XYZ file of N, CA and C in Angstrom:
621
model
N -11.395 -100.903 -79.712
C -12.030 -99.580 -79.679
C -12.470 -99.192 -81.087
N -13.899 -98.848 -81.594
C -14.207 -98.733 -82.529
C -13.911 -96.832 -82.554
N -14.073 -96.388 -84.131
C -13.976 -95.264 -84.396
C -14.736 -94.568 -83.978
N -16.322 -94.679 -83.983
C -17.715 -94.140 -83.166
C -17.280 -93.996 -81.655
N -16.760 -95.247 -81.019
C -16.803 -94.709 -79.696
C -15.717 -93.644 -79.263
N -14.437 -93.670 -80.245
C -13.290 -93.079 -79.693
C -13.728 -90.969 -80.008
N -14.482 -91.185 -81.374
C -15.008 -89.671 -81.678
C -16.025 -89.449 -80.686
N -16.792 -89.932 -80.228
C -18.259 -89.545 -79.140
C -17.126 -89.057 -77.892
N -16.127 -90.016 -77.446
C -15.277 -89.609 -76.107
C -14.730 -88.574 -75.989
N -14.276 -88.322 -77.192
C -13.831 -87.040 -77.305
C -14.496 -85.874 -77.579
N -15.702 -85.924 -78.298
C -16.356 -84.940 -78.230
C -16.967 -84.403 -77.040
N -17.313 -85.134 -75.906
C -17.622 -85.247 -74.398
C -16.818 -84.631 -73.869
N -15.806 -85.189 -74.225
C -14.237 -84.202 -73.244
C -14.328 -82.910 -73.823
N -14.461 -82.720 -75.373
C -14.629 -81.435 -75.793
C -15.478 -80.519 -75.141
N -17.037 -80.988 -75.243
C -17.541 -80.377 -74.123
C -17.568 -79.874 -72.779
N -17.406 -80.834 -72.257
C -17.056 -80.454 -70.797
C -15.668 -79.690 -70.479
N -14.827 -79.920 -71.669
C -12.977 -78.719 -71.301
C -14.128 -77.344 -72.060
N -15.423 -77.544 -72.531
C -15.505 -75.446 -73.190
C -16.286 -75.077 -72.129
N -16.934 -76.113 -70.948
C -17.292 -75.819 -69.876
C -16.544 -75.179 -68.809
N -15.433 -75.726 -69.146
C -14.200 -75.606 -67.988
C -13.771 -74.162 -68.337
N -13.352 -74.216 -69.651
C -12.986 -72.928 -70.498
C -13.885 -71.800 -70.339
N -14.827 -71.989 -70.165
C -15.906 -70.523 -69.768
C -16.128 -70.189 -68.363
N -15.907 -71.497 -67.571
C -16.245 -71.209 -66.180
C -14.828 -70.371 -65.865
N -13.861 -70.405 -66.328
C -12.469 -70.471 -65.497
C -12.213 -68.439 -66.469
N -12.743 -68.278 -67.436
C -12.794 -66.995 -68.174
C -14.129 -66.001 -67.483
N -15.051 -66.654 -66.858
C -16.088 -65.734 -65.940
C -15.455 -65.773 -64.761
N -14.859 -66.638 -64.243
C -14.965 -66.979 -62.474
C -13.573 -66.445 -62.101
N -12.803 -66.004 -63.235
C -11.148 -65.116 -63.315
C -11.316 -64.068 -62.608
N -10.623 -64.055 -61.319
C -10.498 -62.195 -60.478
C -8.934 -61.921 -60.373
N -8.384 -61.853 -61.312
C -7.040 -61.971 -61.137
C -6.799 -60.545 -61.911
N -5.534 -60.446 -62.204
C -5.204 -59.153 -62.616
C -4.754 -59.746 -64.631
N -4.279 -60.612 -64.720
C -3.455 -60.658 -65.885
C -3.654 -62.189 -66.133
N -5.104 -62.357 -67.057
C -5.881 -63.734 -67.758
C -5.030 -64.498 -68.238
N -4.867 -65.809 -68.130
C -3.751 -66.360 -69.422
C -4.607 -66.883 -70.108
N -4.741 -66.529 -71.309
C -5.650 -67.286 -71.963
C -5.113 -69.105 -72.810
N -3.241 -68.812 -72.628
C -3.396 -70.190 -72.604
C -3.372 -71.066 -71.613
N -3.367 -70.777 -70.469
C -3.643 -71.440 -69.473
C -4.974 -72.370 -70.107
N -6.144 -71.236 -69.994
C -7.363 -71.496 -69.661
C -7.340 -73.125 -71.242
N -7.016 -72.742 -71.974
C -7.137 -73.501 -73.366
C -6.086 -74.806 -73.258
N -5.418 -74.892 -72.251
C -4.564 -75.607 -71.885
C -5.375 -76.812 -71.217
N -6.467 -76.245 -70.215
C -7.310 -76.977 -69.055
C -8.306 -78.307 -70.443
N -8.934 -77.413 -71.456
C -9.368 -78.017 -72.031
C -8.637 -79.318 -72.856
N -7.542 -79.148 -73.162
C -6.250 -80.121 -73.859
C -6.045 -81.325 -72.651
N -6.287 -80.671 -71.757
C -5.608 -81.787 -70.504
C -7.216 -82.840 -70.160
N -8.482 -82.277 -70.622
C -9.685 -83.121 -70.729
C -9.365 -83.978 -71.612
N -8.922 -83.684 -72.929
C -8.687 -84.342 -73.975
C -7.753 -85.690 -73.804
N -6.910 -85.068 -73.700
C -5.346 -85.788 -73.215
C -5.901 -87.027 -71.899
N -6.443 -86.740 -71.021
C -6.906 -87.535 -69.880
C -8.075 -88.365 -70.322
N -8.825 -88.073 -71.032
C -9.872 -89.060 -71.946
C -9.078 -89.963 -72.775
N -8.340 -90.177 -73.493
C -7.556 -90.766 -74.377
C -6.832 -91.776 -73.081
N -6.280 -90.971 -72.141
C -5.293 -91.933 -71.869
C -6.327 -93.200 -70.801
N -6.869 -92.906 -70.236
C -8.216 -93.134 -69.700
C -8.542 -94.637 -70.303
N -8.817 -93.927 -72.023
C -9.257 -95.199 -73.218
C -7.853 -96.284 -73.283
N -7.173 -96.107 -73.366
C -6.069 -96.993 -73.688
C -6.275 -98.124 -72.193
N -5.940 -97.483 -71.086
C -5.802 -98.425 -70.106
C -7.052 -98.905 -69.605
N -8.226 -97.986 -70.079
C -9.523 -99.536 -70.551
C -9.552 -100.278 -71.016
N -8.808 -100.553 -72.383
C -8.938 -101.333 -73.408
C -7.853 -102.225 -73.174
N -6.888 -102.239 -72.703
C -6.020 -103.227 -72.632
C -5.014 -103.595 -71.456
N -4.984 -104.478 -70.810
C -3.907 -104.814 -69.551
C -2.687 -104.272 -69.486
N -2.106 -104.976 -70.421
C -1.061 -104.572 -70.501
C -0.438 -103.181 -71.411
N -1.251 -102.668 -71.972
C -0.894 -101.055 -71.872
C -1.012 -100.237 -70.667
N -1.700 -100.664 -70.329
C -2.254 -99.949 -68.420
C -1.084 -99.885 -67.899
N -0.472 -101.109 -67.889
C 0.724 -101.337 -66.983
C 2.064 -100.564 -67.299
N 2.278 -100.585 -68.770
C 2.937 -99.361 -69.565
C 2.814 -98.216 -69.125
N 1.732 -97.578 -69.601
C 1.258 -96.388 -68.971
C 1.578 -96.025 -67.809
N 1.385 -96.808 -66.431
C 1.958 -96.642 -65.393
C 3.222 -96.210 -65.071
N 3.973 -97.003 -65.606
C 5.168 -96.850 -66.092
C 6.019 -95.459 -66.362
N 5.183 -95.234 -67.513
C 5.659 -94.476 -68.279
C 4.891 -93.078 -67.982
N 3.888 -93.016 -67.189
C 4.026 -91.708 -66.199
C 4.513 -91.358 -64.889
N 4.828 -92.166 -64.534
C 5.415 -92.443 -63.343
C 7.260 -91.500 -63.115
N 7.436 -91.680 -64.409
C 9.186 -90.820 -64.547
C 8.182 -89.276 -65.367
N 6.787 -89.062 -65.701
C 7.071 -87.480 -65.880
C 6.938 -86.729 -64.815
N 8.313 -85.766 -65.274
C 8.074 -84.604 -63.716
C 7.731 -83.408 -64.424
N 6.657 -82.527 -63.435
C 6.517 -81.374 -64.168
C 7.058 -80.347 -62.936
N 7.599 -79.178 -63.940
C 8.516 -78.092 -62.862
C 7.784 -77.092 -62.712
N 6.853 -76.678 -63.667
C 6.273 -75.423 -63.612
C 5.606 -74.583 -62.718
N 6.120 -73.721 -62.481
C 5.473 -73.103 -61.126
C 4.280 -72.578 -61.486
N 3.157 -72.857 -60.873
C 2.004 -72.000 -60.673
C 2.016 -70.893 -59.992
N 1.304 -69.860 -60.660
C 1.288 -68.578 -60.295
C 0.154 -68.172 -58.927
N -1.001 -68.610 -59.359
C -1.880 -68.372 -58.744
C -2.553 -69.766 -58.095
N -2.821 -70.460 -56.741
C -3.157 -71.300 -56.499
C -4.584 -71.510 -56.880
N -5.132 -70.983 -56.971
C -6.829 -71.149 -58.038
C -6.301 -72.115 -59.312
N -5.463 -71.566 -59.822
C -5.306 -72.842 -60.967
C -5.025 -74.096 -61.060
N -4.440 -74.577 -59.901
C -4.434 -75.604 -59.668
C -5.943 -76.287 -59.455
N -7.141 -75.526 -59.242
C -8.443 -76.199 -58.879
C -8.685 -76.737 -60.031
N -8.335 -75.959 -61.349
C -8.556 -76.416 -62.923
C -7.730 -77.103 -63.565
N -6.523 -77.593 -63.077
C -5.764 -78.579 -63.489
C -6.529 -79.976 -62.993
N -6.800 -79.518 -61.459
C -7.134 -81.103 -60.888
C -8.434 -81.330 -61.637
N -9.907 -80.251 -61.670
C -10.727 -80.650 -62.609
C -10.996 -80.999 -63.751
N -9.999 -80.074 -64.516
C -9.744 -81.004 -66.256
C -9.316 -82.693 -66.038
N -8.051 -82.834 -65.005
C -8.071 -84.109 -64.863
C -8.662 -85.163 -64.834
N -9.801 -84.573 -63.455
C -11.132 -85.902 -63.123
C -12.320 -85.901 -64.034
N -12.464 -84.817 -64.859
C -13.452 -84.947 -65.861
C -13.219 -85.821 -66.713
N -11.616 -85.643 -67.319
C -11.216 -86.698 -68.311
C -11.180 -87.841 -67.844
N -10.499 -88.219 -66.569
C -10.774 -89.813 -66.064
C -12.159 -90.085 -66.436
N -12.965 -89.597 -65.881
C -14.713 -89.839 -65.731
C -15.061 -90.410 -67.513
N -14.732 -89.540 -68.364
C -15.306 -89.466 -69.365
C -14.516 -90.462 -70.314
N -13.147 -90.700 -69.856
C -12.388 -92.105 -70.571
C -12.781 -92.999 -69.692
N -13.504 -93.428 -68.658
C -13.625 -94.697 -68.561
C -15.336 -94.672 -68.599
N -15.899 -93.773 -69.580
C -17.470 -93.833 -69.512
C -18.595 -94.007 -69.039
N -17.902 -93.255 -67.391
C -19.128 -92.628 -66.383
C -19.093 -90.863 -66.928
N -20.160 -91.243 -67.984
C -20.834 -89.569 -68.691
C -21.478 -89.418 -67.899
N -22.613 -89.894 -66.837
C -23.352 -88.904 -66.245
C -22.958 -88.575 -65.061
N -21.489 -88.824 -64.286
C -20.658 -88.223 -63.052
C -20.192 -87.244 -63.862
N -19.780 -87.136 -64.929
C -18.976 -86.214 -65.432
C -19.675 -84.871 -65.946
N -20.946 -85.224 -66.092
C -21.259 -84.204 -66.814
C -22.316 -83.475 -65.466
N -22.926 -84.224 -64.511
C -23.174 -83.366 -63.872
C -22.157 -82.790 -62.709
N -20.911 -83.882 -62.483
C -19.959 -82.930 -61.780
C -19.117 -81.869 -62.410
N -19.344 -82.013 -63.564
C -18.890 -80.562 -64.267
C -20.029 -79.266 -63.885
N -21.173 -79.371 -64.412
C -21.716 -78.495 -64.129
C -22.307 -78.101 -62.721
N -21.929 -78.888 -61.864
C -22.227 -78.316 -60.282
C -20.964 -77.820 -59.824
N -19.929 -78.499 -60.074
C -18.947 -77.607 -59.698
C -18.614 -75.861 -60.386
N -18.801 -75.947 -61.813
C -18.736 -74.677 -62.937
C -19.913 -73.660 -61.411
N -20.956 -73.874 -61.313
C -22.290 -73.549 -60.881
C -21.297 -73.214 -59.371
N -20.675 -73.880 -58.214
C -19.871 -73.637 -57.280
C -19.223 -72.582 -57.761
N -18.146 -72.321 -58.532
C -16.932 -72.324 -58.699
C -17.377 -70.363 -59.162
N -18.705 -70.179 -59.856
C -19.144 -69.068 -60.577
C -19.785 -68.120 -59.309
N -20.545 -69.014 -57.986
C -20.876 -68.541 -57.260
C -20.133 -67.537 -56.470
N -18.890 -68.449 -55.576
C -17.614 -68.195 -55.543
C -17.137 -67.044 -56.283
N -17.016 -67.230 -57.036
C -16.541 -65.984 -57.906
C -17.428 -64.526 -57.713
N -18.598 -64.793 -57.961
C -19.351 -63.416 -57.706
C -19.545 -63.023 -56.420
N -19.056 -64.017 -55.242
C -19.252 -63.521 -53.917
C -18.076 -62.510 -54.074
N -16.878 -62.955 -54.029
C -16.072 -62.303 -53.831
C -15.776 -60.833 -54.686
N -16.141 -60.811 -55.774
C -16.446 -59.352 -56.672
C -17.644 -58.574 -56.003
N -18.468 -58.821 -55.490
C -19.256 -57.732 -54.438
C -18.750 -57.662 -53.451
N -18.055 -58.515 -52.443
C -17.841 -57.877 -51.164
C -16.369 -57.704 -51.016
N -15.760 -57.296 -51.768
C -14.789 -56.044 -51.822
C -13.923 -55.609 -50.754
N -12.654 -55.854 -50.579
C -11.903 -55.562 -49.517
C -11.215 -54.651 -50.228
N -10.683 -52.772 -49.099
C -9.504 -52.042 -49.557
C -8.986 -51.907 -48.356
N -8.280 -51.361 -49.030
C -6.645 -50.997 -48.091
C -6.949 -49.566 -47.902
N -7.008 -48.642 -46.568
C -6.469 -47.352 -46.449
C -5.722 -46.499 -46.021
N -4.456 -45.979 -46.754
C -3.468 -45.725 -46.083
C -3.571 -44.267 -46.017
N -3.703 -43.994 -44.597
C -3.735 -42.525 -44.301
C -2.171 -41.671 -44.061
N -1.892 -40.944 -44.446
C -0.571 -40.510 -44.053
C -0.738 -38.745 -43.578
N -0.062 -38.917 -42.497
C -0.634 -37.118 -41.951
C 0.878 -36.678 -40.677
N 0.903 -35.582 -39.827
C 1.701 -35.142 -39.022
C 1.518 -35.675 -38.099
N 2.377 -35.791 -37.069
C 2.271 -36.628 -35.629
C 1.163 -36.447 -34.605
N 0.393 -35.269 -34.798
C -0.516 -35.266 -34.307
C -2.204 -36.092 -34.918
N -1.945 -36.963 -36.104
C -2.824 -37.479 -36.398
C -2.756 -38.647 -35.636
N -4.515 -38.874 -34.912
C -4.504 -40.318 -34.039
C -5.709 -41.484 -34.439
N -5.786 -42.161 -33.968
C -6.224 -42.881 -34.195
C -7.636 -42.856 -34.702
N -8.505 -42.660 -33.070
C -9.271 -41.604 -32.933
C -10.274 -41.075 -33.595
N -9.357 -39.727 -34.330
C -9.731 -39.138 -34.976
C -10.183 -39.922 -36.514
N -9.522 -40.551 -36.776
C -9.536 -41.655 -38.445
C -11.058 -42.545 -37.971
N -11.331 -42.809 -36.590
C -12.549 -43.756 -36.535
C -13.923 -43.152 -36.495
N -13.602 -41.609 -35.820
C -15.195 -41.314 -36.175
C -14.981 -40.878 -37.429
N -14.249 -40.069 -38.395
C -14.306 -39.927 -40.021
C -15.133 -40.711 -40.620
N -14.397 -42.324 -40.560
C -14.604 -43.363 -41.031
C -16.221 -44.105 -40.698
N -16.094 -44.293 -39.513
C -17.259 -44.927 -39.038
C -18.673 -44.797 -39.827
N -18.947 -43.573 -39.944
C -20.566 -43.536 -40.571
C -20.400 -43.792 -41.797
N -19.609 -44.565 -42.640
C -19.380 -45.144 -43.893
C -19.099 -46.593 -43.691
N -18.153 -47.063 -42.696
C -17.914 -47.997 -43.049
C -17.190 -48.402 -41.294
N -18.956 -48.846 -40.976
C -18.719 -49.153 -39.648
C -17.982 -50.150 -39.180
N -17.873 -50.984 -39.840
C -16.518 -52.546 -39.641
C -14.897 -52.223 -39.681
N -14.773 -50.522 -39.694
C -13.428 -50.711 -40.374
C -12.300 -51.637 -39.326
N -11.241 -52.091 -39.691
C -9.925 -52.692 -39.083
C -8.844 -51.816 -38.971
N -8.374 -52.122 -38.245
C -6.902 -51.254 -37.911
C -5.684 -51.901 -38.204
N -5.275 -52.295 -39.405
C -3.522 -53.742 -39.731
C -2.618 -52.816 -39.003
N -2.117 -51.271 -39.468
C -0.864 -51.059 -38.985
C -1.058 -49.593 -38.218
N -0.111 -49.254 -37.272
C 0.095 -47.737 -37.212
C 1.459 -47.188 -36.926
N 2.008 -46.266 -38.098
C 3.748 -46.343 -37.804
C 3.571 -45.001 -37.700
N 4.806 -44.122 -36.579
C 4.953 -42.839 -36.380
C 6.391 -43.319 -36.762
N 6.913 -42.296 -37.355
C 8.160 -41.522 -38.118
C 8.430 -40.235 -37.865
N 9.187 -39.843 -37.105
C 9.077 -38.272 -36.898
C 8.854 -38.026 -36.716
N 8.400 -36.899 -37.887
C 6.992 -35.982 -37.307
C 5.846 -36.739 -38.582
N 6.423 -37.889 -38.809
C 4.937 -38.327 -39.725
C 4.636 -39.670 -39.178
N 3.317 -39.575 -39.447
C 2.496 -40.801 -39.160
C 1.566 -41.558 -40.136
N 1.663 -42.779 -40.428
C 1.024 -43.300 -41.217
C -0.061 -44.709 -40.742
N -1.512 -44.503 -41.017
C -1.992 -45.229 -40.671
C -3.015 -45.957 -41.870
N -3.086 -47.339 -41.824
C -3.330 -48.265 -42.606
C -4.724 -49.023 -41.679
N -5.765 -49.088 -42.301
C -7.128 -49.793 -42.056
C -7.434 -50.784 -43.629
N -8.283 -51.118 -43.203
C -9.467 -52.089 -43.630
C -10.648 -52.227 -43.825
N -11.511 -51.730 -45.016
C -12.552 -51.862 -44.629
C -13.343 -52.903 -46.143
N -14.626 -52.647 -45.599
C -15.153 -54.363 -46.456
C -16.405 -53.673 -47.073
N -16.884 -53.322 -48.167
C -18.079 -52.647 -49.067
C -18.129 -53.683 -50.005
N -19.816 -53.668 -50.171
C -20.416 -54.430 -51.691
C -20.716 -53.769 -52.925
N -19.882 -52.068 -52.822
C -19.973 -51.245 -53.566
C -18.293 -50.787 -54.135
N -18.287 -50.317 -55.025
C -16.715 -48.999 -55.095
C -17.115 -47.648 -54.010
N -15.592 -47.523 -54.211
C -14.874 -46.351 -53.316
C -16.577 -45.602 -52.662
N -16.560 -44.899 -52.017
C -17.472 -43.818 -51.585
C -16.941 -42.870 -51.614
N -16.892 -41.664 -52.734
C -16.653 -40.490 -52.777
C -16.333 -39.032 -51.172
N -17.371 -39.864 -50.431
C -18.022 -38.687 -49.581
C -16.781 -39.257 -48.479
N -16.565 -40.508 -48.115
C -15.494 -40.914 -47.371
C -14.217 -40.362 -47.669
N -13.451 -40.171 -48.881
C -12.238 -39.966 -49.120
C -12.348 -38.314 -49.291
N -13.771 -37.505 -49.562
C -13.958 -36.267 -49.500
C -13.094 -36.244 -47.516
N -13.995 -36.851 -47.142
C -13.899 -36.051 -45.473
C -12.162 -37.092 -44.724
N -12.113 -37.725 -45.483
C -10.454 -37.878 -44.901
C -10.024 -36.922 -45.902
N -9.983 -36.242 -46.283
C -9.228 -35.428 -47.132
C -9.026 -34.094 -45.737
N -10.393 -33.615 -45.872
C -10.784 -32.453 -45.007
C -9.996 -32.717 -43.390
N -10.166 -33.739 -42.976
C -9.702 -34.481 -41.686
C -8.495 -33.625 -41.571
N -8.604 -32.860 -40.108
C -7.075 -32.043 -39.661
C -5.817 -33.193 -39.766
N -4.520 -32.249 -39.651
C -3.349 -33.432 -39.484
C -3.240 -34.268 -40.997
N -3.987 -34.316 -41.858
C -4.037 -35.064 -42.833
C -3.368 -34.737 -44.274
N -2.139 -35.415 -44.516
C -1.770 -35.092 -46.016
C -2.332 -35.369 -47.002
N -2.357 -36.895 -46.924
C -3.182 -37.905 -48.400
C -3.366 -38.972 -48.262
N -3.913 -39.535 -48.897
C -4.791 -40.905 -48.961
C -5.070 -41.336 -49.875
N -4.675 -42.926 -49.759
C -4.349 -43.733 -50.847
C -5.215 -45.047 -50.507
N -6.241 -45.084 -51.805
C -6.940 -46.778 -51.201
C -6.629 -47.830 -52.144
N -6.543 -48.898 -51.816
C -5.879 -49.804 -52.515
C -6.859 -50.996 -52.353
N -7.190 -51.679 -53.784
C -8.312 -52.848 -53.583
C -7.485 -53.769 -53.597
N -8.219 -54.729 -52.573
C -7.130 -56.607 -52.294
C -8.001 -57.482 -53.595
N -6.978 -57.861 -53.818
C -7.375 -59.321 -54.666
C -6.709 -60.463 -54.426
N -7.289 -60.981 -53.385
C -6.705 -62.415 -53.024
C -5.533 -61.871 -52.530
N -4.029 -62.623 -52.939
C -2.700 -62.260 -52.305
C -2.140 -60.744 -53.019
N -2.753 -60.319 -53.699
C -2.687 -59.353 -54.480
C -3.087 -57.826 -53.922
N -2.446 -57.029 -54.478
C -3.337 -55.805 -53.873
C -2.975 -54.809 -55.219
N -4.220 -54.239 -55.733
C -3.848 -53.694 -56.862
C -4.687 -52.111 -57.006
């Protein structure tokens, strides 16, 4: 392995992990970024190019190598299953780019980044909340669907619990916009009605 080829490999991996690194910092809908995560994805291009080079270059390091990844275990729990999409892609980029198929690598980097961004902006416009109505036993169902309806004709119904004399009811509804003022005006006004609380979903999240 000459010095020219081992700096060009790596600069490739460099590239394509600040690809990874920007797609994974735009295409983030999470609540709390890790930014070393994200800088992590790029290290593991690096790291996977190198190792890539070794078991090109020689038989019997390959066989080592095998070896000798074969006993690492990793424990770390992932938080969010999205990250795992950027572990496995830092991975196959670096395979690609240590055994010097550059042009799988570089355009499956950028069609996937191009996927992965799409994805991402679908889901930041079409917007799922939570609405939890809470009111006296005489609040029904009913009544919450025509309120609702001329805003947000799809709404869902998840729960309806009576307690007493209180009742609490929980919907669903799906906008490519924020809240609508004029909606939470007229559940306000809505007889039987104490308060109301909307809550936006993010993935397993609700925040």
């Amino acid at each position: 392995l000459s010095v020219d080829k081992i700096l060009f490999v790596l600069c490739v991996s460099l590239l394509l992990g600040a690809v990874i690194f920007i797609t994974y910092r735009l295409a983030y809908t999470g609540v709390n970024y890790n930014s070393r995560f994200n800088a992590g994805n790029v290290v593991i291009v690096l790291i996977t190019s190198v190792i890539m080079l070794m078991i090109s270059s020689n038989m019997a390091i390959s066989l080592g190598m095998v070896g000798a990844l074969s006993i690492v275990r990793f424990r770390t729990a992932i938080k969010d299953p999205s990250d795992t999409i950027y572990i496995f892609w830092a991975i196959v980029e670096g395979l690609c780019v240590g055994a010097e198929i550059y042009k799988l690598a570089i355009i499956s980097t950028v069609f996937i980044a191009i996927v992965l961004l799409a994805l991402s902006y679908y889901a930041s416009v079409q917007k799922k909340y939570l609405v939890i109505i809470r009111g006296t036993k005489e609040l029904n169902l009913e009544q919450v669907r025509s309120v609702m309806e001329p805003y947000y004709p799809k709404m869902g119904v998840r729960a309806t619990n009576y307690i007493g004399d209180r009742c609490d009811i929980i919907c669903e509804v799906s906008a490519h916009q924020e809240i609508k003022e004029e909606a939470v005006a007229a559940l306000r006004d809505c007889a039987h009605v104490k308060g109301v609380n909307w809550l936006l979903e993010m993935g397993e999240r609700i925040g």
